[in-house]
XYZ file of C-alpha atoms in Angstrom:
631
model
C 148.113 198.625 155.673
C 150.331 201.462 156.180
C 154.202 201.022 156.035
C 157.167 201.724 156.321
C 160.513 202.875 156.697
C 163.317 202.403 153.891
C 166.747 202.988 155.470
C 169.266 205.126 153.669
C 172.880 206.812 154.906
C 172.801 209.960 156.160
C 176.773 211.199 156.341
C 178.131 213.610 158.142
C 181.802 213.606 157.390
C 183.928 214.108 160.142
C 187.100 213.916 158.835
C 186.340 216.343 156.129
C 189.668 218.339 156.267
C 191.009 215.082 154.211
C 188.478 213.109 152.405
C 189.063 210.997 149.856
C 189.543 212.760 146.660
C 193.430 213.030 148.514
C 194.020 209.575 146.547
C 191.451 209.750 143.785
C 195.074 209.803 141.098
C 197.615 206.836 141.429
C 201.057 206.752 140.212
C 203.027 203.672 140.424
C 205.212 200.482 138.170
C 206.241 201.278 135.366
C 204.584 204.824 134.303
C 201.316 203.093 135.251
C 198.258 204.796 136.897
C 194.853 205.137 137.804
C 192.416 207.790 138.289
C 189.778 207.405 140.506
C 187.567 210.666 139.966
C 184.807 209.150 137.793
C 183.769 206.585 140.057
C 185.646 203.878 138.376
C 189.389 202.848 137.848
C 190.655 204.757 134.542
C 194.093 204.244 133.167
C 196.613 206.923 133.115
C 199.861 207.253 131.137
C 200.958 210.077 131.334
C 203.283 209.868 134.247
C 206.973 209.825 134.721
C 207.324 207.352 137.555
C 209.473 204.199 137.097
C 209.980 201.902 140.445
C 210.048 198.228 141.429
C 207.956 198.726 144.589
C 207.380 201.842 146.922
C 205.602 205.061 145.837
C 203.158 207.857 146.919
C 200.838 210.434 145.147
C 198.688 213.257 146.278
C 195.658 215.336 144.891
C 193.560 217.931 146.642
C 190.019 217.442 147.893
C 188.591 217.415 144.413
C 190.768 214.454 143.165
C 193.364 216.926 141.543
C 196.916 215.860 140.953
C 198.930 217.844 143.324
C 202.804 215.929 142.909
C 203.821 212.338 143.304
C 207.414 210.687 144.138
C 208.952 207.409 143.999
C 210.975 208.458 147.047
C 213.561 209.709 145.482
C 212.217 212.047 142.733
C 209.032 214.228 143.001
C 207.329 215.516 139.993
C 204.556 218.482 140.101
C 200.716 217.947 139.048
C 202.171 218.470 135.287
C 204.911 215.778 135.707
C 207.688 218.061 135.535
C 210.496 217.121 138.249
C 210.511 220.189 140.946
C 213.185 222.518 140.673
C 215.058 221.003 144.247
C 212.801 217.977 143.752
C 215.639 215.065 143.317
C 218.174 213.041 145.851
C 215.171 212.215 148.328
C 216.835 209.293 150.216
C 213.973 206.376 149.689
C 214.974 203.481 146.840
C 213.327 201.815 143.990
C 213.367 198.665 145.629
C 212.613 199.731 149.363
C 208.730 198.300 150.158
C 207.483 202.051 151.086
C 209.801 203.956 149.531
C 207.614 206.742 150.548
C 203.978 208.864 152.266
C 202.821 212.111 151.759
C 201.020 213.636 154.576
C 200.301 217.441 154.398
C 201.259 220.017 157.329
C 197.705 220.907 159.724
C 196.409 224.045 159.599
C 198.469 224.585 156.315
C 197.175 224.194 152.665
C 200.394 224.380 150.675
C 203.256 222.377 152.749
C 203.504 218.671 152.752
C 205.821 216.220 154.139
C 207.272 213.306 152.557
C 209.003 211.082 154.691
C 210.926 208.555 152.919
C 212.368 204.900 153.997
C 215.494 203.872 152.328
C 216.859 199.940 151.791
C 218.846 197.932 154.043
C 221.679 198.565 153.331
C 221.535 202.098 152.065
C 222.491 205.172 154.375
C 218.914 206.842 154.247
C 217.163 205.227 156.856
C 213.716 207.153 157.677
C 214.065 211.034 157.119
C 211.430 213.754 155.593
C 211.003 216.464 153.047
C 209.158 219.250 152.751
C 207.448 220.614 150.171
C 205.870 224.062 149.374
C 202.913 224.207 146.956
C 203.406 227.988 146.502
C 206.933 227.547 145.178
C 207.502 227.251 141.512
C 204.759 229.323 140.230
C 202.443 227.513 142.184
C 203.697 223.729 141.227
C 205.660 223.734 144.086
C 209.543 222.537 144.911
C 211.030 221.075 148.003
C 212.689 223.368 150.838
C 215.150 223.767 152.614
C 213.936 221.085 154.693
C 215.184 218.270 153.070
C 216.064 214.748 154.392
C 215.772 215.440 157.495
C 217.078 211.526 159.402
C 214.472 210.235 161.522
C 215.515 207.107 162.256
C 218.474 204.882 161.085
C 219.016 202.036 161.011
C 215.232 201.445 160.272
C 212.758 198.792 157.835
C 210.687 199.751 154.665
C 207.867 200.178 156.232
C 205.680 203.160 157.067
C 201.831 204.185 157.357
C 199.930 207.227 158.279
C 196.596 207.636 159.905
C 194.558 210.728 161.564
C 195.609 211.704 165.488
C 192.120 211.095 167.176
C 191.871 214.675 167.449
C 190.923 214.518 163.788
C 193.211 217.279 163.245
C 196.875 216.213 163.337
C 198.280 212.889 161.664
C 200.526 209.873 163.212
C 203.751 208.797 160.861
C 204.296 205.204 161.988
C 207.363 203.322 160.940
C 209.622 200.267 162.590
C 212.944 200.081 163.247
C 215.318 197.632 161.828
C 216.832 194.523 164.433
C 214.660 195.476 167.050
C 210.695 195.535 167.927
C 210.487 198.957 168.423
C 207.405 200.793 166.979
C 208.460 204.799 165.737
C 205.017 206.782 166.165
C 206.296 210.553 164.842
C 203.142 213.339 165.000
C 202.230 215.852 162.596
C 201.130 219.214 164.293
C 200.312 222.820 162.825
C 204.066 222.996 164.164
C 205.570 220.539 161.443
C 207.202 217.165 162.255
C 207.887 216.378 166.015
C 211.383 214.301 165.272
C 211.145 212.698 169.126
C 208.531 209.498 168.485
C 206.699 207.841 170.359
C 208.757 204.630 170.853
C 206.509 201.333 171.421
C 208.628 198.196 172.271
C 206.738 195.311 171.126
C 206.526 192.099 169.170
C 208.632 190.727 167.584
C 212.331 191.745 166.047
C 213.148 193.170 163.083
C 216.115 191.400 161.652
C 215.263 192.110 158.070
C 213.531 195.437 156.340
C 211.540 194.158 153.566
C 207.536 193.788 154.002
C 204.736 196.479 154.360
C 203.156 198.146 156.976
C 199.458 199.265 157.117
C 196.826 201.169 159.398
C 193.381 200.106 159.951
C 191.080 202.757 158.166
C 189.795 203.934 161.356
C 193.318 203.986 162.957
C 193.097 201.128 165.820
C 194.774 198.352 164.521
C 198.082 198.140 162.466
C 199.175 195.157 160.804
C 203.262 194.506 159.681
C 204.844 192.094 157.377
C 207.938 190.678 157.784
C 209.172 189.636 154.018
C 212.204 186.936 154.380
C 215.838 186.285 152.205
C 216.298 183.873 155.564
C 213.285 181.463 156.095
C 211.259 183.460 158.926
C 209.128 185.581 157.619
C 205.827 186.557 159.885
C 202.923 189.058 159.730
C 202.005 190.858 163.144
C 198.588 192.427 163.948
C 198.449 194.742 167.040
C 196.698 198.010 168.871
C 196.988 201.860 167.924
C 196.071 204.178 170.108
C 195.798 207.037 167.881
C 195.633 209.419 170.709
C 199.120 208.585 172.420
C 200.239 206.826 169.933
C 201.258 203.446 171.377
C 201.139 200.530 169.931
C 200.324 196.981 172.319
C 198.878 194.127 171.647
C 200.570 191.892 169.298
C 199.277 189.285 167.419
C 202.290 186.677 165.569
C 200.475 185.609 162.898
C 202.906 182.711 160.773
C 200.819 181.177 158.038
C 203.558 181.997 155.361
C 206.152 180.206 152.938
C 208.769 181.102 154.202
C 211.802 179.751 152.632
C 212.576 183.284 150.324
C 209.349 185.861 150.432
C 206.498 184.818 152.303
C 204.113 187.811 154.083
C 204.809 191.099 151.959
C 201.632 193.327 151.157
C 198.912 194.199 153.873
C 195.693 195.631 154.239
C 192.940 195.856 155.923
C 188.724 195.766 154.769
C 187.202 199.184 154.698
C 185.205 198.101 158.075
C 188.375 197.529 159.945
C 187.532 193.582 160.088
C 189.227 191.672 158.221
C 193.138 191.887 157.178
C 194.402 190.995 154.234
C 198.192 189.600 153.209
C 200.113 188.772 150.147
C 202.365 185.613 150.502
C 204.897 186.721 147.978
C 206.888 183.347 147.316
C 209.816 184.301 145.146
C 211.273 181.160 144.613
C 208.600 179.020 144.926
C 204.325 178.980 143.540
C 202.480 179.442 144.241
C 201.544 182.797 145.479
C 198.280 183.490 147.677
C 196.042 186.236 149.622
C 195.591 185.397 153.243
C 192.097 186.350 155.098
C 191.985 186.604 158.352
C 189.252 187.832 160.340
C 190.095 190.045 163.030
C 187.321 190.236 165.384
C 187.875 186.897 166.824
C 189.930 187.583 170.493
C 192.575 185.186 170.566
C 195.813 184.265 168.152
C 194.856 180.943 167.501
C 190.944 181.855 166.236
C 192.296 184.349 164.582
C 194.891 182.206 162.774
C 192.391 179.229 162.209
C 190.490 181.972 160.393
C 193.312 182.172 157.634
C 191.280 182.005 154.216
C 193.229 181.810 151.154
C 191.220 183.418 148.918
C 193.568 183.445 145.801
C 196.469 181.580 144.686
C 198.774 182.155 141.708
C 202.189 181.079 139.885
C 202.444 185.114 139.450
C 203.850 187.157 141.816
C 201.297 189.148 144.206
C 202.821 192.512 145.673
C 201.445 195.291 147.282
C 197.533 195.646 148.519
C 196.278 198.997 148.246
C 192.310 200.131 149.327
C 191.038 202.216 146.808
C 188.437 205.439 146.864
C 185.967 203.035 145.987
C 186.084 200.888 149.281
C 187.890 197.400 147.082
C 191.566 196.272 147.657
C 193.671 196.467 144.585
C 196.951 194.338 144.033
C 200.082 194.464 142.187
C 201.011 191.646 139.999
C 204.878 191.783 138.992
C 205.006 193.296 135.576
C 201.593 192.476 134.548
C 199.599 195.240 132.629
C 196.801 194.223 134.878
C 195.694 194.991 138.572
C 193.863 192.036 140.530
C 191.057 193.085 142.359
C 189.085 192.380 145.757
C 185.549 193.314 144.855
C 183.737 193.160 148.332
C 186.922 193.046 151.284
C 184.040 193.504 153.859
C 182.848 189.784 152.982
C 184.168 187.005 154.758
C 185.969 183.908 152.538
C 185.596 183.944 149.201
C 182.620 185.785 149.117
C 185.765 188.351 149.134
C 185.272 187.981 145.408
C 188.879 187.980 144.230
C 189.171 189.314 140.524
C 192.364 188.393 138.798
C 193.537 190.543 135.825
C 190.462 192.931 136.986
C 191.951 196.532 136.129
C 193.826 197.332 132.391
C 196.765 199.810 132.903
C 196.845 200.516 129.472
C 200.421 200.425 127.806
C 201.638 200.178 131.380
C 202.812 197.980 133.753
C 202.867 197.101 137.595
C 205.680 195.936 139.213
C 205.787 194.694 142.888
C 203.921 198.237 144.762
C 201.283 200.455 144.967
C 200.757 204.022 146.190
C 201.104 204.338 149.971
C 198.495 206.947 151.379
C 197.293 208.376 154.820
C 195.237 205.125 155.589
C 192.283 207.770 157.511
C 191.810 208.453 153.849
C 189.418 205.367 153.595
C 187.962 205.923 156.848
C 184.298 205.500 156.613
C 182.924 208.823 158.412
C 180.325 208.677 161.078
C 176.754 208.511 159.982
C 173.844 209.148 161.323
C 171.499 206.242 160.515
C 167.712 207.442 159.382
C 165.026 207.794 156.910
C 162.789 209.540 155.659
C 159.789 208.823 156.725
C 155.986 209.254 156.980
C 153.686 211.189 159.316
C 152.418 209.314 162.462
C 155.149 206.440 161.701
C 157.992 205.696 163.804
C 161.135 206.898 162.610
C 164.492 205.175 163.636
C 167.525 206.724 165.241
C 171.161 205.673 165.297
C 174.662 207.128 165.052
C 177.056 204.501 163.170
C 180.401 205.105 165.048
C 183.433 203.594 166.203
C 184.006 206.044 169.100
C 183.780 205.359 172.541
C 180.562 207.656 173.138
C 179.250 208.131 176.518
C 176.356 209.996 176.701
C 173.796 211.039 173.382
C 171.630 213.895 173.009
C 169.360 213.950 170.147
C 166.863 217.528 168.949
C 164.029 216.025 166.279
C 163.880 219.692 165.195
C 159.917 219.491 166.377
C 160.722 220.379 169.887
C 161.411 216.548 171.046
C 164.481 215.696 172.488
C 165.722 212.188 173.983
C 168.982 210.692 175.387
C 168.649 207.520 174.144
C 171.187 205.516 171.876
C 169.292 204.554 169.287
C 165.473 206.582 170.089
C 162.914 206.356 167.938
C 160.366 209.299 167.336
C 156.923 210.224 165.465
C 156.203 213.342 163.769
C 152.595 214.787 164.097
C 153.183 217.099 160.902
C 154.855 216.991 157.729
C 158.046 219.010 156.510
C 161.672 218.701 156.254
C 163.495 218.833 159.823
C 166.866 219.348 160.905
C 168.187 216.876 163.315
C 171.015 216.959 165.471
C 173.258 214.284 167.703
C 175.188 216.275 170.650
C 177.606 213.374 171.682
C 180.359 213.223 174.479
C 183.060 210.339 174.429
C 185.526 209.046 176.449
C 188.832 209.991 173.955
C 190.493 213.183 172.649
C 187.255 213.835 170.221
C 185.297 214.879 173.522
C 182.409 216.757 172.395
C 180.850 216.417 168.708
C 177.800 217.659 166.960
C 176.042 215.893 163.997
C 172.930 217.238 161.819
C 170.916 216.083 159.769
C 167.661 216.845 157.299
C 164.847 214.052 157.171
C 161.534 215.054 155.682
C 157.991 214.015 156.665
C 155.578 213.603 154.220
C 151.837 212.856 153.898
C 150.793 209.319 154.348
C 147.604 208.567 152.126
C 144.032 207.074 153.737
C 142.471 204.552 151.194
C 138.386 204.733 151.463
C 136.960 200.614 151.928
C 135.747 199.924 148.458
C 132.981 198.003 148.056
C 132.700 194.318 146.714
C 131.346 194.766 142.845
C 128.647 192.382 141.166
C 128.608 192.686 137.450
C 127.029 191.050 134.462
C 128.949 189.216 131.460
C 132.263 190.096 131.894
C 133.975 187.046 132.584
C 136.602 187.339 129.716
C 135.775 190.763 128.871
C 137.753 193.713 129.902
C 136.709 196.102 133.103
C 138.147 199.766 133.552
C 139.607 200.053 137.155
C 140.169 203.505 136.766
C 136.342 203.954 137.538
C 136.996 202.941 141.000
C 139.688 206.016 141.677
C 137.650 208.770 143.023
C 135.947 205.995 145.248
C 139.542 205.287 146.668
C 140.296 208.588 147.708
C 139.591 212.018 146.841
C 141.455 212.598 143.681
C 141.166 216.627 143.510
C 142.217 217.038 147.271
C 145.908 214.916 146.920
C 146.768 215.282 143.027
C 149.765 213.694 143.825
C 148.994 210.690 144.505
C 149.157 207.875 142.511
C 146.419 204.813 142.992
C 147.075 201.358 141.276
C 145.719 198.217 140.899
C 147.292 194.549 141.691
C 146.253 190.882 141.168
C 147.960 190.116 144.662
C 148.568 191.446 147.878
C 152.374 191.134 147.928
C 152.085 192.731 144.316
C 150.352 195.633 146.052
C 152.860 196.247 149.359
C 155.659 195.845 147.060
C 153.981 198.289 144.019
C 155.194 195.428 141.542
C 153.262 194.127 138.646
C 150.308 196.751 138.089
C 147.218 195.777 136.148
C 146.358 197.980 133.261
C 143.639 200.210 133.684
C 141.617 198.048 131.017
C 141.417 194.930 132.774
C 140.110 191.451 131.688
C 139.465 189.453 134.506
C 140.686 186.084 134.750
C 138.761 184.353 137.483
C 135.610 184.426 138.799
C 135.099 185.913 141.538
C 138.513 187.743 141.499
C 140.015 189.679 144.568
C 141.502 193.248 143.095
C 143.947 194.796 145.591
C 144.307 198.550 145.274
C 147.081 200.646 146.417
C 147.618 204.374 147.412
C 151.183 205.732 147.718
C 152.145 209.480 147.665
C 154.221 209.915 144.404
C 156.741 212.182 146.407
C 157.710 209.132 148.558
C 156.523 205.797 147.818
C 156.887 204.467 150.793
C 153.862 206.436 152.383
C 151.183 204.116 151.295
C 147.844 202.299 151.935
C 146.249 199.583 150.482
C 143.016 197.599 150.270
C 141.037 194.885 148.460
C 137.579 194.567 146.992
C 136.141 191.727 145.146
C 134.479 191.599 141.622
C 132.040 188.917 140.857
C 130.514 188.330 137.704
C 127.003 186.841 136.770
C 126.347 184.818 133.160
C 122.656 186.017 133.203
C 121.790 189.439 135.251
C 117.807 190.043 135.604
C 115.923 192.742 137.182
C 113.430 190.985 139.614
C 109.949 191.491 138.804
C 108.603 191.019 142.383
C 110.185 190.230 146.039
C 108.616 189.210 149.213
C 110.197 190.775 152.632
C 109.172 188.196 154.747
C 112.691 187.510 156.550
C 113.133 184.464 155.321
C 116.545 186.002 153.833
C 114.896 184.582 150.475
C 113.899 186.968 147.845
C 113.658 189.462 150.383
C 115.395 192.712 148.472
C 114.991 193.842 144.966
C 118.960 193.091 144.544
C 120.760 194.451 141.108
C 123.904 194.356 142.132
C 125.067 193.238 138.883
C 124.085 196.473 137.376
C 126.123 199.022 139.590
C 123.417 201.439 139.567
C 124.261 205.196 140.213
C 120.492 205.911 141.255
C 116.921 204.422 141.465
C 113.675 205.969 142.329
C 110.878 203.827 142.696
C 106.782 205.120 142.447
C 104.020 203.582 143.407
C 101.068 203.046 141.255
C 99.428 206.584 141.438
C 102.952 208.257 140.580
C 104.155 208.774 143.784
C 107.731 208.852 144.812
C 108.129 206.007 147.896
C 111.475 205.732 147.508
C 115.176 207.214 146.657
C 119.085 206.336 146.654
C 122.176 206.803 145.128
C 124.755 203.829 144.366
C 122.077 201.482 144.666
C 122.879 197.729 145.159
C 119.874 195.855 146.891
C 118.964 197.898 150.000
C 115.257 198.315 149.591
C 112.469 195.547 150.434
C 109.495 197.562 150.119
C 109.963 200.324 152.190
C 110.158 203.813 152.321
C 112.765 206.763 152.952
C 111.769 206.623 156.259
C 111.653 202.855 156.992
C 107.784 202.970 156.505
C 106.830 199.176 155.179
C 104.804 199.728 151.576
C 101.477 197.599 151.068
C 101.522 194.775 148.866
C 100.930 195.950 145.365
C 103.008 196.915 142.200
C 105.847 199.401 141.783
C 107.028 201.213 139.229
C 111.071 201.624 139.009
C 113.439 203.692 137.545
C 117.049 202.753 137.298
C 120.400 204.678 136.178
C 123.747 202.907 135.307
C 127.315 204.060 135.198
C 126.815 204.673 131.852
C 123.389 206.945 132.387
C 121.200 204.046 130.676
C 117.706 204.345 132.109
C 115.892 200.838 132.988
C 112.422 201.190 133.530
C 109.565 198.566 134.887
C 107.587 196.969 137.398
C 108.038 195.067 140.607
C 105.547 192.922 142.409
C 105.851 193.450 146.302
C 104.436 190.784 147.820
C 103.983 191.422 151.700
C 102.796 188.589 154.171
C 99.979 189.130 155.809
């Protein structure tokens, strides 16, 4: 039985210009945060920030602290407020106060763009900030609140241009339905948007608004002081930047809160919104699932997967691929433990994350939503010579044509091809692809490695003599298995079952005692350097209470008595004379092949034989045999 392929992820990460150690350190509440770059969640306290809702942070690539800002403030990586870093036009209690997104082609500048409350002058404008200033803890320009947009809502969200190079700054404007899509180019911030009509209006500022992961969908809430608060789900086309589509999605209490926080799973399925409920409990997460085609499956898909008296804020997706949310002035985050999962397989965690001596109020950190993109991945395995190997690129794009290079001189064009390698190594393997969007052309490589897939040798059934509750050493049968000099590395074991065998689960020790009579002992052969490269067999033991050496046989075909059988005795040798001293008749791993004849086939006369016989353990049996042959 030879197996097998066990799948893994093999990533090529596309968007690797901003990956996600960008939002591996939170600041947010009230001097609460988090810091992502072990893995897990770890409470910080050490920052400066004090807000009711909107915030943003950045760190480099390697999850360093590069500055944060409530919007209005921005302190450096040491939590110092920059020199020219104060009277940034967002508010403490505006929903996104405010996003970072750094300048293309440009290490050291950043943008912050800022959204102000209603009834404050600020509107949407942007900052600019210089790493290089400051000694190298940088300070805002001269480029300061800059007015995008006025009047406009609290809303904004950021995701990669489909070029993968430049970013989209996507805000709404405030008593209309007009969607702001600003781009971010090597050149700075293009102030003209792209201006998307659509949906519904605007008549109050207060709610979030979120990117999909992969940048196609974005989903707005509409938070209400007037009893008609909504959420709407629509289309991105991160490539013009239009936005089409919408989806009214009213689920909500309404009567003062209702739809607030959004976000979407890390697969771009399933979105996710808080039902604040100020005045009245209590609150809930919605679920919606957001492959279904029309409005009313996707509304009849509403799951609430969490209710509360508390007050839920902001949803935030996290480095680690869960949804955090903000409890009002709790020292606690709640958690979403698997957002991919439909219904409350969700697993909602309340109280899941300590802040420490700190506490949330209504928001969380708003980041470039690409940030939790998962990256296109080449789908393989390692694998094992003369098996198939499987071939797939896992990708949202809109790919038209594939070209895959084994590395081994095979190509094919196939969408997901599958291929055998006639030797073993490691092998680079590369995807050419060409799609129908901006990306146009892309390469992906890969290494895979090939190893040696062990032969097990048929192993013969074995008779033996009073050892029925006694033990048996298995290792004895190894070098019958397969030759143990010429593949040190692997590894041969022994199993009472078959499925214990394929699945290398509950070995027998080496010293066995057998527990059945006769007992099936299934072997199994794997290469140590990759399990899964195996074969396997089976050979049966039987055991006899009383084990004789015949004293005579008579080869008559009558398939009784016919062979001098010792199969009990596993004998490594026999020689058998006749009665002057002469050799008739020779073999090695004896069992009961001979009936009286010789070497060459030649039938003996009926007489009396003399035998010699050596075991496994070089005992010597010595005697006579009767061969009685018919006339």
């Amino acid at each position: 039985m030879k197996i097998n392929l066990v799948f893994v992820f093999l990533t090529l990460n596309f968007f690797s210009a901003y990956s996600q150690g960008e939002a591996n350190i939170w600041y947010f509440g009230n001097r609460a945060g988090l810091d992502f770059n072990s893995g897990i969640p770890v409470a910080l306290t050490d920052g400066e920030l004090v807000t009711g809702e909107g915030c943003a942070t950045i760190s480099n690539a390697s999850g360093q602290l590069l500055f944060y800002t409530d919007g209005i403030t921005v302190w450096d990586r040491n939590h110092t407020i920059m020199p020219n870093g104060t009277g940034l036009t967002g508010h403490p209690s505006s929903t996104q106060s405010g996003i970072i997104v750094p300048k293309p082609g440009d290490p050291n500048i950043y943008y912050v763009f800022t959204t102000d409350i209603r009834n404050g002058p600020g509107g949407l404008r942007y900052t600019e900030i210089d790493l290089t200033l400051n000694g190298g803890n940088g300070d805002v320009t001269g480029i300061k609140n800059v007015l995008l947009n006025f009047p406009n809502t609290e809303k904004v969200t950021a995701v990669r241009h489909c070029n993968a190079i430049d970013y989209w700054v996507i805000s709404h404007g405030l008593d209309n339905n007009s969607f702001l899509a600003y781009e971010v180019t090597d050149l700075g911030v293009n102030t003209t948007p792209v201006i998307s009509n659509v949906g519904t209006v605007h008549d109050e500022p207060y709610g979030c608004l979120k990117a999909s992961p992969d940048g196609e969908r974005i989903a707005i809430a509409k938070t209400t002081i007037n009893g008609n608060g909504f959420a709407e789900l629509l289309d991105f086309d991160t490539q013009t930047g239009i936005v089409s589509n919408p989806i009214h999605l009213d689920v909500f209490t309404n009567d003062f809160g209702g739809a607030y926080g959004i976000e979407f799973s890390p697969n771009g399925e399933l979105l996710y919104i808080s039902d604040l409920n100020v005045l009245s409990t209590p609150s809930r997460i919605h679920q919606f699932d957001i492959t279904l085609n029309t409005q009313i499956d996707i509304i009849n898909s509403d799951s609430i997967i969490h209710q509360q008296n508390e007050q839920l804020g902001t949803l935030q997706l996290g480095p680690d691929q869960r949804i955090y949310i903000a409890e009002s002035n709790s020292p606690e985050l709640d958690l979403i433990e698997n957002p991919n999962t439909i219904g409350l397989g969700a697993t909602y965690n309340d109280n899941a994350i300590s802040l420490g001596t700190a506490n949330s109020f209504f928001g969380l950190p708003t980041f470039i939503q690409s940030t939790f993109n998962t990256p296109d991945t080449i789908i393989t395995a390692d694998t094992c010579i003369g098996n198939a190997t499987s071939f797939a690129l896992d990708s949202t794009n809109n790919i038209s044509s594939y070209f895959w290079d084994f590395g081994d001189g095979n190509t094919s064009d196939s969408v997901t091809p599958t291929h055998v390698y006639g030797d073993t190594g490691t092998y680079t393997v590369t995807l050419l692809t060409t799609d129908n969007s901006c990306f146009g052309s892309q390469s992906y490589s890969e290494e895979i490695t090939v190893h040696e897939s062990p032969a097990i040798n048929p192993l013969e059934d074995v008779v033996l003599c009073n050892v029925i509750g006694s033990v048996i050493d298995l290792s004895q049968f190894n070098s019958s298995a397969y030759n143990t000099s010429a593949f040190p590395n692997y590894t041969v074991t022994y199993h009472a079952s078959a499925s214990d065998a394929e699945n290398n689960i509950n070995p027998l020790a080496i010293n066995y005692t057998l527990i059945s009579n006769p007992q099936t002992i299934y072997v199994r052969l794997e290469n140590n350097a990759f399990s899964s490269c195996y074969d396997s067999t089976e050979f049966e033991v039987t055991a006899y209470e009383h084990c004789i050496i015949p004293q005579g046989i008579s080869p008559n075909d009558d398939d009784i008595n016919d062979f001098f059988d010792i199969i009990w005795l596993q004998a490594i040798h026999i020689k058998i004379f006749n009665r002057y001293g002469v050799e008739v008749y020779e073999a090695d791993n004896y069992r009961k092949e001979w009936n009286g004849q010789t070497n060459d086939g030649e039938k003996l006369p009926t007489g009396t034989y003399f035998y010699v016989i050596t075991d496994p353990n070089d005992k010597k049996y010595t005697g006579w045999v009767y061969v009685n042959r018919p006339n």
